[in-house]
CSV table of C-alpha atoms in Angstrom, one decimal:
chain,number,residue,atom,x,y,z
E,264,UNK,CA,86.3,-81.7,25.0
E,265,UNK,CA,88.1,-80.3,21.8
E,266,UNK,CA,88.5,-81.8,18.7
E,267,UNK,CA,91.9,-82.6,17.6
E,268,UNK,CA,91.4,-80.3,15.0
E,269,UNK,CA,91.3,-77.5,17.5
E,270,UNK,CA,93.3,-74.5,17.3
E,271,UNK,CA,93.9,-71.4,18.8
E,272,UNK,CA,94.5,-68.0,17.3
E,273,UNK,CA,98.9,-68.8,17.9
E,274,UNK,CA,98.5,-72.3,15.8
E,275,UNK,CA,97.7,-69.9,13.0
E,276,UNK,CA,100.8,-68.0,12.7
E,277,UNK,CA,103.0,-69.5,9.8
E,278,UNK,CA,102.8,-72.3,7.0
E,279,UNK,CA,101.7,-69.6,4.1
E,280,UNK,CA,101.9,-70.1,1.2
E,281,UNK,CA,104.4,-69.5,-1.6
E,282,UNK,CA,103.3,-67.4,-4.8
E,283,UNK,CA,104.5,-66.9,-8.1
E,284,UNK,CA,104.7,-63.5,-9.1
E,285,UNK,CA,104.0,-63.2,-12.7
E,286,UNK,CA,104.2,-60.2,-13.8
E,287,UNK,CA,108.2,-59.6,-12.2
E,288,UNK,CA,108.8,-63.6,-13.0
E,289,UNK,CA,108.3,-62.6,-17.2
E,290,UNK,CA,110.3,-59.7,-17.0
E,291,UNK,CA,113.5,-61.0,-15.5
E,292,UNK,CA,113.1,-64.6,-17.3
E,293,UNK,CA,113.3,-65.8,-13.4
E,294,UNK,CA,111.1,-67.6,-11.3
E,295,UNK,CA,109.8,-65.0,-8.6
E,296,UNK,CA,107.9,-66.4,-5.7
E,297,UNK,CA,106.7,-64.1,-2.8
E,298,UNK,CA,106.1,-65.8,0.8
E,299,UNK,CA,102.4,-64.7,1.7
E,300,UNK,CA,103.0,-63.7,5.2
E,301,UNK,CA,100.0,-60.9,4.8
E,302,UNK,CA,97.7,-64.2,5.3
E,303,UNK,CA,99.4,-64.6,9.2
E,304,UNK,CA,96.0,-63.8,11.9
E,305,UNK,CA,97.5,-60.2,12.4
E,306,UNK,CA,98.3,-59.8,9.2
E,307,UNK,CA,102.2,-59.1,8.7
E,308,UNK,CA,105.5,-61.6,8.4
E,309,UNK,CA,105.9,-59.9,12.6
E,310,UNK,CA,103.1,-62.5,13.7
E,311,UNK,CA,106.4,-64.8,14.2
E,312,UNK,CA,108.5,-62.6,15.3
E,313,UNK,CA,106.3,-61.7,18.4
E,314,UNK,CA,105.2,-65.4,19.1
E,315,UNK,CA,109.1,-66.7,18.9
E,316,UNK,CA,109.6,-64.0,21.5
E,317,UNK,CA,106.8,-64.9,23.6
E,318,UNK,CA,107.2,-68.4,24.1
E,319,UNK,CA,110.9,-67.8,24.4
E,320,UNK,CA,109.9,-65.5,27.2
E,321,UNK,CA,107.9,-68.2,28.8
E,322,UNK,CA,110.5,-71.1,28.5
E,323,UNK,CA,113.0,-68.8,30.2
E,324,UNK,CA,110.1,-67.7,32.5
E,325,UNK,CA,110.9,-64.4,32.1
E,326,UNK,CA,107.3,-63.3,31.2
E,327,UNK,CA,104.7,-64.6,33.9
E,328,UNK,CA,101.1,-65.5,33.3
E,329,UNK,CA,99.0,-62.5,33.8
E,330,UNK,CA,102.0,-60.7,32.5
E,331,UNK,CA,102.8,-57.1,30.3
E,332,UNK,CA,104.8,-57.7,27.0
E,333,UNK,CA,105.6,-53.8,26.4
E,334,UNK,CA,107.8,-53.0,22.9
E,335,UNK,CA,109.1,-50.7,20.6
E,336,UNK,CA,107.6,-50.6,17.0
E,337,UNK,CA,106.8,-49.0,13.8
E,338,UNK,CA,103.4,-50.7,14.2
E,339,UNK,CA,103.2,-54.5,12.9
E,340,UNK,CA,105.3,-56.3,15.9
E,341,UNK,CA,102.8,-54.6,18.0
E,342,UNK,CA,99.7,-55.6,16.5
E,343,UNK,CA,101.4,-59.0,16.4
E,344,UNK,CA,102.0,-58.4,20.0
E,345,UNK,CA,99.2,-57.6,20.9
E,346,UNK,CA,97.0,-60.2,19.0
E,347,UNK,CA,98.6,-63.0,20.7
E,348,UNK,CA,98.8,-61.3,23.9
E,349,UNK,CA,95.1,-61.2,24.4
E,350,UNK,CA,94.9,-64.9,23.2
E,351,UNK,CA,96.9,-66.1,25.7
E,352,UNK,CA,95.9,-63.8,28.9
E,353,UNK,CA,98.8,-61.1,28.4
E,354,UNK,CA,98.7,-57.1,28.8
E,355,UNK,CA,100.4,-55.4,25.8
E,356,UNK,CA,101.8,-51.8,25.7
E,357,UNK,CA,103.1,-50.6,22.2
E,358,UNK,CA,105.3,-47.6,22.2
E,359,UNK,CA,105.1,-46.0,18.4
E,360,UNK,CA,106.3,-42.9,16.5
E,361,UNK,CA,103.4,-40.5,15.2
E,362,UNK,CA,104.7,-40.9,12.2
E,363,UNK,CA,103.7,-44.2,10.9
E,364,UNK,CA,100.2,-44.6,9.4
E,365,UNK,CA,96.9,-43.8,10.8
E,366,UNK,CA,95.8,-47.0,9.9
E,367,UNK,CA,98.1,-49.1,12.2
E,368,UNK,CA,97.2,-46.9,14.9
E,369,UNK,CA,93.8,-47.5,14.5
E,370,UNK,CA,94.4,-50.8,14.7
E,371,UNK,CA,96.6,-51.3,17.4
E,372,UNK,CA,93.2,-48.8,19.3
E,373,UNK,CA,90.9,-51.7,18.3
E,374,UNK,CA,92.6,-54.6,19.7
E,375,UNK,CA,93.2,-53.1,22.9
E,376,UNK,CA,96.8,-52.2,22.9
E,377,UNK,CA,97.9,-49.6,25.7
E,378,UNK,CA,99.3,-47.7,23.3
E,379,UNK,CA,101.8,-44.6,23.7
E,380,UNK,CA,102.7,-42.8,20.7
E,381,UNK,CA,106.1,-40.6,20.9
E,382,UNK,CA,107.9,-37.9,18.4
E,383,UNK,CA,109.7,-39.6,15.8
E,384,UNK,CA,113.7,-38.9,16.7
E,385,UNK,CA,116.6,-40.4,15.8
E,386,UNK,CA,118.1,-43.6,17.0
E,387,UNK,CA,120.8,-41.7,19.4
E,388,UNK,CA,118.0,-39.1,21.1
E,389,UNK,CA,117.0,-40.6,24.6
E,390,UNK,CA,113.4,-40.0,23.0
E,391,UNK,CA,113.4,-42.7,20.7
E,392,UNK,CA,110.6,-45.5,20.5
E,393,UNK,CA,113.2,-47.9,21.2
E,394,UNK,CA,114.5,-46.5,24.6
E,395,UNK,CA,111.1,-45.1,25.8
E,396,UNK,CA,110.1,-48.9,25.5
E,397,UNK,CA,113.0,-50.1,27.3
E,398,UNK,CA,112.6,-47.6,30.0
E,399,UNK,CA,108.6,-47.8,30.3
E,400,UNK,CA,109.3,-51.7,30.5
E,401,UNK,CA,111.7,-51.5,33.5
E,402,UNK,CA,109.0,-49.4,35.5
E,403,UNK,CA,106.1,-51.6,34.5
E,404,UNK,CA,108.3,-54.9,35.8
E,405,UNK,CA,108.1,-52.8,39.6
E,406,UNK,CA,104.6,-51.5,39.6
E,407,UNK,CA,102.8,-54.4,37.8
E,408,UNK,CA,101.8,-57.2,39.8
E,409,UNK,CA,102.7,-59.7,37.6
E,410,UNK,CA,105.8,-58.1,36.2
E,411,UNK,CA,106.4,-56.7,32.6
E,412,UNK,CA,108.9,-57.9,29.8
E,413,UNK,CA,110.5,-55.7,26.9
E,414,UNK,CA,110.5,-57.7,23.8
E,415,UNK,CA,113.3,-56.0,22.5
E,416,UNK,CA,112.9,-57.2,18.8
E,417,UNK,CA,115.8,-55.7,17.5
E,418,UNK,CA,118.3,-57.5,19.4
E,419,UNK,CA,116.0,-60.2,21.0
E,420,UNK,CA,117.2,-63.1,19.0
E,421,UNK,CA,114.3,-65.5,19.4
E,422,UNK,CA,113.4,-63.1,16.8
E,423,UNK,CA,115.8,-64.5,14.0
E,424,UNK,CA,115.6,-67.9,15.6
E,425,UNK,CA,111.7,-68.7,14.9
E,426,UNK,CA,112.5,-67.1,10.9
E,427,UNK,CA,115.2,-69.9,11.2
E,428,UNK,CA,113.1,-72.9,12.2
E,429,UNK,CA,109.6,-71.6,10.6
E,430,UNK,CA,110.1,-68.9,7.5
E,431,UNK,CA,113.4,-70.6,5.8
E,432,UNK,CA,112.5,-74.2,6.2
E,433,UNK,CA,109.1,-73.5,4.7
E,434,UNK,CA,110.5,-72.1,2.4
E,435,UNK,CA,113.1,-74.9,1.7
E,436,UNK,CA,110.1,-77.4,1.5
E,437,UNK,CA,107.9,-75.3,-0.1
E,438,UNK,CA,110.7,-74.7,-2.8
E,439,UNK,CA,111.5,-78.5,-2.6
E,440,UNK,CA,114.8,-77.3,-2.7
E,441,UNK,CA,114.8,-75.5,-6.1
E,442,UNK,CA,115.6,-72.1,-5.2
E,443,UNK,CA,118.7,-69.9,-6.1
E,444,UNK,CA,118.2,-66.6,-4.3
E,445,UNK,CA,116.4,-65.1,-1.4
E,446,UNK,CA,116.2,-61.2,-0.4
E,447,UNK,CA,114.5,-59.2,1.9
E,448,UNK,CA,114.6,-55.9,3.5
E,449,UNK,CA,115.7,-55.4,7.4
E,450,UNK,CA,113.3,-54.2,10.0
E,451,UNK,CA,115.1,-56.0,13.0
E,452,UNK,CA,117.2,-58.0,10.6
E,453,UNK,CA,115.1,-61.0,12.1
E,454,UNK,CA,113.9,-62.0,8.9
E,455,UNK,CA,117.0,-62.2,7.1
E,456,UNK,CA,118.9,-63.9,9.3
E,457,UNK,CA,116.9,-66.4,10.0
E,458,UNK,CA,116.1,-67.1,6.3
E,459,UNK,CA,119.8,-67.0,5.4
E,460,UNK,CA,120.6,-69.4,8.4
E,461,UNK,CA,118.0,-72.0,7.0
E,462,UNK,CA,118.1,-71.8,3.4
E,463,UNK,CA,122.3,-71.9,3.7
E,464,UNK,CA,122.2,-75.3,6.4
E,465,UNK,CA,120.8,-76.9,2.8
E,466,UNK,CA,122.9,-75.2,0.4
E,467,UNK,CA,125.7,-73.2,1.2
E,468,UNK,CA,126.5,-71.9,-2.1
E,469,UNK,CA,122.4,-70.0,-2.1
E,470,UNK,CA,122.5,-66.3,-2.9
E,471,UNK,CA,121.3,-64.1,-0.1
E,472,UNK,CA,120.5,-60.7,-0.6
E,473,UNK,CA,119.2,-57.3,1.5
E,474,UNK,CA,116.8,-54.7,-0.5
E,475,UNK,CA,117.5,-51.8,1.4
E,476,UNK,CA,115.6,-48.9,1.3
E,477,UNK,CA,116.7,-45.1,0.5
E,478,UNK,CA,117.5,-43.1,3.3
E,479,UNK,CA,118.6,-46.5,5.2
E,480,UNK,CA,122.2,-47.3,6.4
E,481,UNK,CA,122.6,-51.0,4.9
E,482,UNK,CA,123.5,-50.7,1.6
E,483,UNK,CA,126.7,-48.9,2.1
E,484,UNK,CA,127.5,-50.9,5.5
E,485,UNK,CA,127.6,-54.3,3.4
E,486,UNK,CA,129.1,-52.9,0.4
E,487,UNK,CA,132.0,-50.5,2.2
E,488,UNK,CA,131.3,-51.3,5.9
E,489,UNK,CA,129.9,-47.7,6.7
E,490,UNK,CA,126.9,-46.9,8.1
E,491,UNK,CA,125.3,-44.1,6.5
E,492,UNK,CA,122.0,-43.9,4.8
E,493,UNK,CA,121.3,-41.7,1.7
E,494,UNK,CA,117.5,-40.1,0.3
E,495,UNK,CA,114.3,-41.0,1.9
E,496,UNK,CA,111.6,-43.8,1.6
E,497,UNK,CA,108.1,-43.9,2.9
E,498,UNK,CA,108.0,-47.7,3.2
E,499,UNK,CA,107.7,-48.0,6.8
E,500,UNK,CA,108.6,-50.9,9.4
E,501,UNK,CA,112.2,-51.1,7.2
E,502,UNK,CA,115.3,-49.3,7.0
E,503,UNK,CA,117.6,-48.7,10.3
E,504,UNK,CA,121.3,-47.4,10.9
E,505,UNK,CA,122.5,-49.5,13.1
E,506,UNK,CA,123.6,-53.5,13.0
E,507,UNK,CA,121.3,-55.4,15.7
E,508,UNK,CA,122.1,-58.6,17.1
E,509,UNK,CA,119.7,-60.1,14.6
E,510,UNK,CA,121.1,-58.6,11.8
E,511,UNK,CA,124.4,-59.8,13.0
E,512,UNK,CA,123.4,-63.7,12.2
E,513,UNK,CA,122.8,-63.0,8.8
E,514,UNK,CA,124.9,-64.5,5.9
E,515,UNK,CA,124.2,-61.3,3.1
E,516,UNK,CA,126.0,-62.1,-0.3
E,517,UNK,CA,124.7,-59.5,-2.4
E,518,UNK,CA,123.4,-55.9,-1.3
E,519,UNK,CA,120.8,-53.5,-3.6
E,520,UNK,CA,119.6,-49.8,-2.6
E,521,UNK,CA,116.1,-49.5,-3.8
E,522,UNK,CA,114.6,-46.4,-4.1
E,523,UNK,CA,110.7,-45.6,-3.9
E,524,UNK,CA,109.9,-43.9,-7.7
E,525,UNK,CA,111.2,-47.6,-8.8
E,526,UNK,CA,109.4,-49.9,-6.3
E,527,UNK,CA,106.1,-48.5,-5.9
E,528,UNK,CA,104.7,-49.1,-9.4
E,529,UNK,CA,105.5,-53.2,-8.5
E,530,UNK,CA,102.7,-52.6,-5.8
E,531,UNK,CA,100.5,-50.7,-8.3
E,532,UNK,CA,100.7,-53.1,-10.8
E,533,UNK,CA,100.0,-55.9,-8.4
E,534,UNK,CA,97.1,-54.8,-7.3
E,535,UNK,CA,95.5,-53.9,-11.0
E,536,UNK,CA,96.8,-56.6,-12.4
E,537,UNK,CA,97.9,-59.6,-10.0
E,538,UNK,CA,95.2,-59.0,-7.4
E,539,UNK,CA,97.3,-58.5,-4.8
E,540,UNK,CA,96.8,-55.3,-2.2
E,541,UNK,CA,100.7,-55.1,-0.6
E,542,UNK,CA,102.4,-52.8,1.8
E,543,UNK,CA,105.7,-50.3,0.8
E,544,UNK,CA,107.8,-53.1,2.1
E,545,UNK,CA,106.5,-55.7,-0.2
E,546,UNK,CA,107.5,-52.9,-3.0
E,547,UNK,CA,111.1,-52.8,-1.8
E,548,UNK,CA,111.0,-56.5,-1.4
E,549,UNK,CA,109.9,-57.5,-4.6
E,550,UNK,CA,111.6,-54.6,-6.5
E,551,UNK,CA,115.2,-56.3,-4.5
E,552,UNK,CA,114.2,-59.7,-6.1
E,553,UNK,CA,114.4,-58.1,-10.0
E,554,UNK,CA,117.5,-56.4,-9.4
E,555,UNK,CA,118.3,-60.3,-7.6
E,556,UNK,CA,117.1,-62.2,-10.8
E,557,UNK,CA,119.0,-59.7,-13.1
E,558,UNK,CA,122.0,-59.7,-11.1
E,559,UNK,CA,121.9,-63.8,-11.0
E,560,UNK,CA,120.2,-64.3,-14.3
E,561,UNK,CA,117.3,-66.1,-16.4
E,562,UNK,CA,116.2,-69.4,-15.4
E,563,UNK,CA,116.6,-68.6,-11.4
E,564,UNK,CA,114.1,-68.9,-8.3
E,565,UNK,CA,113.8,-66.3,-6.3
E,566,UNK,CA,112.1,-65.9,-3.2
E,567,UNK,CA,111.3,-62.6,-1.5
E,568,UNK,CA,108.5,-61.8,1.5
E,569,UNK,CA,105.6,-60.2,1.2
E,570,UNK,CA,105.3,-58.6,4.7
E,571,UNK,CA,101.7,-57.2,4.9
E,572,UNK,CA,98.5,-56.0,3.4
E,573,UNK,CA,98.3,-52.4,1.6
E,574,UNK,CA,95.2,-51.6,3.0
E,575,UNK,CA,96.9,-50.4,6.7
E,576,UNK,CA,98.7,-47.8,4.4
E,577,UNK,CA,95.9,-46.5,2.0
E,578,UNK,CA,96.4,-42.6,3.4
E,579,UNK,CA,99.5,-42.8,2.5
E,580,UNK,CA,100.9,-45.6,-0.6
E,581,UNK,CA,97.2,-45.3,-1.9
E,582,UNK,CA,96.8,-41.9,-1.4
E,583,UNK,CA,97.6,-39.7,-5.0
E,584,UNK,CA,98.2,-36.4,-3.3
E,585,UNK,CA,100.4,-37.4,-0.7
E,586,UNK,CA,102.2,-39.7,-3.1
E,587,UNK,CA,102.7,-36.5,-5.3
E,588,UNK,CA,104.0,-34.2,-2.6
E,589,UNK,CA,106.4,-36.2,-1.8
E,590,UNK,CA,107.1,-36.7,-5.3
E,591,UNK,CA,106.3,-40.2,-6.0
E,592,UNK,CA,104.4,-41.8,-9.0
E,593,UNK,CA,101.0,-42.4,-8.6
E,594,UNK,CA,99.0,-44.7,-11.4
E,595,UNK,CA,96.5,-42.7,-13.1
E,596,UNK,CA,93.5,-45.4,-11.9
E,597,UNK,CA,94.0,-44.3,-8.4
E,598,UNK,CA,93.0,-40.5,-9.1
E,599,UNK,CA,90.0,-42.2,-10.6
């Protein structure tokens, strides 16, 4: 008999923690609080992105037990995937580009993922992670014997639905109210929409904002409704050129490109000095949140998301010699 205590590896997902960031929080005058979603079982804010779509999949019974969830990602969804898959008798199968880090790949290889990597392309090549999952779904659903889903996070919108009813009205509570701003970046645009939806049902008049990443399309579609992305950025898992159906549920007040040489010494600094070990996204998240606080002014809260843990990028945001040939700052403790 279990205790009512009991929980399983899904119960875990959610309910982190709010913290201040100090170091941002005395330079802008604001109050800067990041939502700890690194502390979710598979360690990234997509732990509730793949559990809303789950069980969504199971109301509508679209996704039988003994099932295959099979998706598209840069990595996270799919380890979130892929978690919760195995906890709850699932098959998962994670299409992913070459190009995102070895350390989510090795990942993905210990949990037991069936996972295909592909070329990175562009969104409109037939080749793209995002079709070949669509595609490699529909043939699963015939030749599995329990059928096969496609999770379809980017315009799946169970996706900004469980960031509606979980991630903003923690926030909200968390907050007890007392917050002025909130900004993000956009994977899916899950995240943000969901956020927005929550945090603006209790105050309408709350400034929502999107940190959007060099060499992404965002910036200039919410500032002059054109999509078309500028530079690079090695923050992976963020950044697209296209409006999802998420992304289209999103109330965005205020829009801020963010470029790398100016977000990753947040991270650096963080980790020397904060004790926290954060992914690129986190560094375009929390760099979005000064640019917020200025933008808004002293005496503010601001909340932002801090997606996932560092250490599934150290070849790459740890790494001093990649970092310099692509001609990014690197702190002079990490060639220590």
């Amino acid at each position: 008999m279990l205790l009512p205590s009991t929980k399983s590896m899904p119960d875990l997902i959610g309910n982190t923690p709010l913290l201040h960031l100090k170091q941002v929080s005395e330079l802008t005058g604001c109050n800067i609080l990041g939502k700890a979603e690194f502390l979710n079982p598979g360690g990234s804010v997509k732990d509730r992105t793949a559990l809303g779509i789950i069980r969504d999949a199971e109301k509508k019974g679209t996704l039988k037990p003994g099932g295959t969830i099979v998706e598209g990602t840069a990595g996270n969804t799919g380890i979130g995937l892929t978690l919760i898959a195995n906890a709850l008798g699932y098959k998962s199968v994670v299409v992913m580009p070459h190009s995102q880090s070895r350390e989510k790949i090795e990942l993905l290889d210990l949990y037991g993922a069936d996972l295909r990597l592909v070329n990175a392309t562009n969104y409109n090549d037939p080749n793209h992670y995002i079709h070949t999952a669509r595609r490699l779904a529909e043939e699963l659903n015939e030749s599995e014997p329990h059928g096969a889903i496609w999770a379809r996070q980017f315009d799946n919108t169970a996706n900004c639905a469980i960031h509606e009813s979980s991630t903003g009205q923690e926030i909200w509570e968390q907050t007890g109210g007392n917050i002025d701003g909130f900004i993000c970046a956009v994977g899916t645009g899950g995240t943000l929409a969901g956020v927005s939806r929550a945090l603006k049902s209790h105050k309408p008049d709350i400034t929502i904002g999107i940190a959007d990443p060099m060499g992404s399309s965002l910036y200039n579609y919410f500032t002059n409704g054109e999509l078309r992305g500028e530079g690079r950025s090695i923050a992976e898992g963020i950044g697209i050129s296209l409006v999802t159906d998420n992304l289209r549920l999103a109330a965005v007040d205020e829009a801020f490109a963010i470029n790398d040489k100016d977000a990753l010494p947040y991270i650096f600094d963080m980790l020397r000095n904060e004790g926290l070990c954060l992914g690129g996204s986190s560094a375009i998240n929390i760099a979005g949140a000064v640019q917020l606080a200025k933008k808004l002014g002293p005496g503010h809260t601001i909340v932002t998301i801090l997606c996932d843990y560092g250490d599934r990028y150290k070849s790459k945001l740890f790494n001093p010699v990649f970092l310099e040939n692509m001609g990014l700052p690197a702190p002079d403790w990490m060639r220590n």
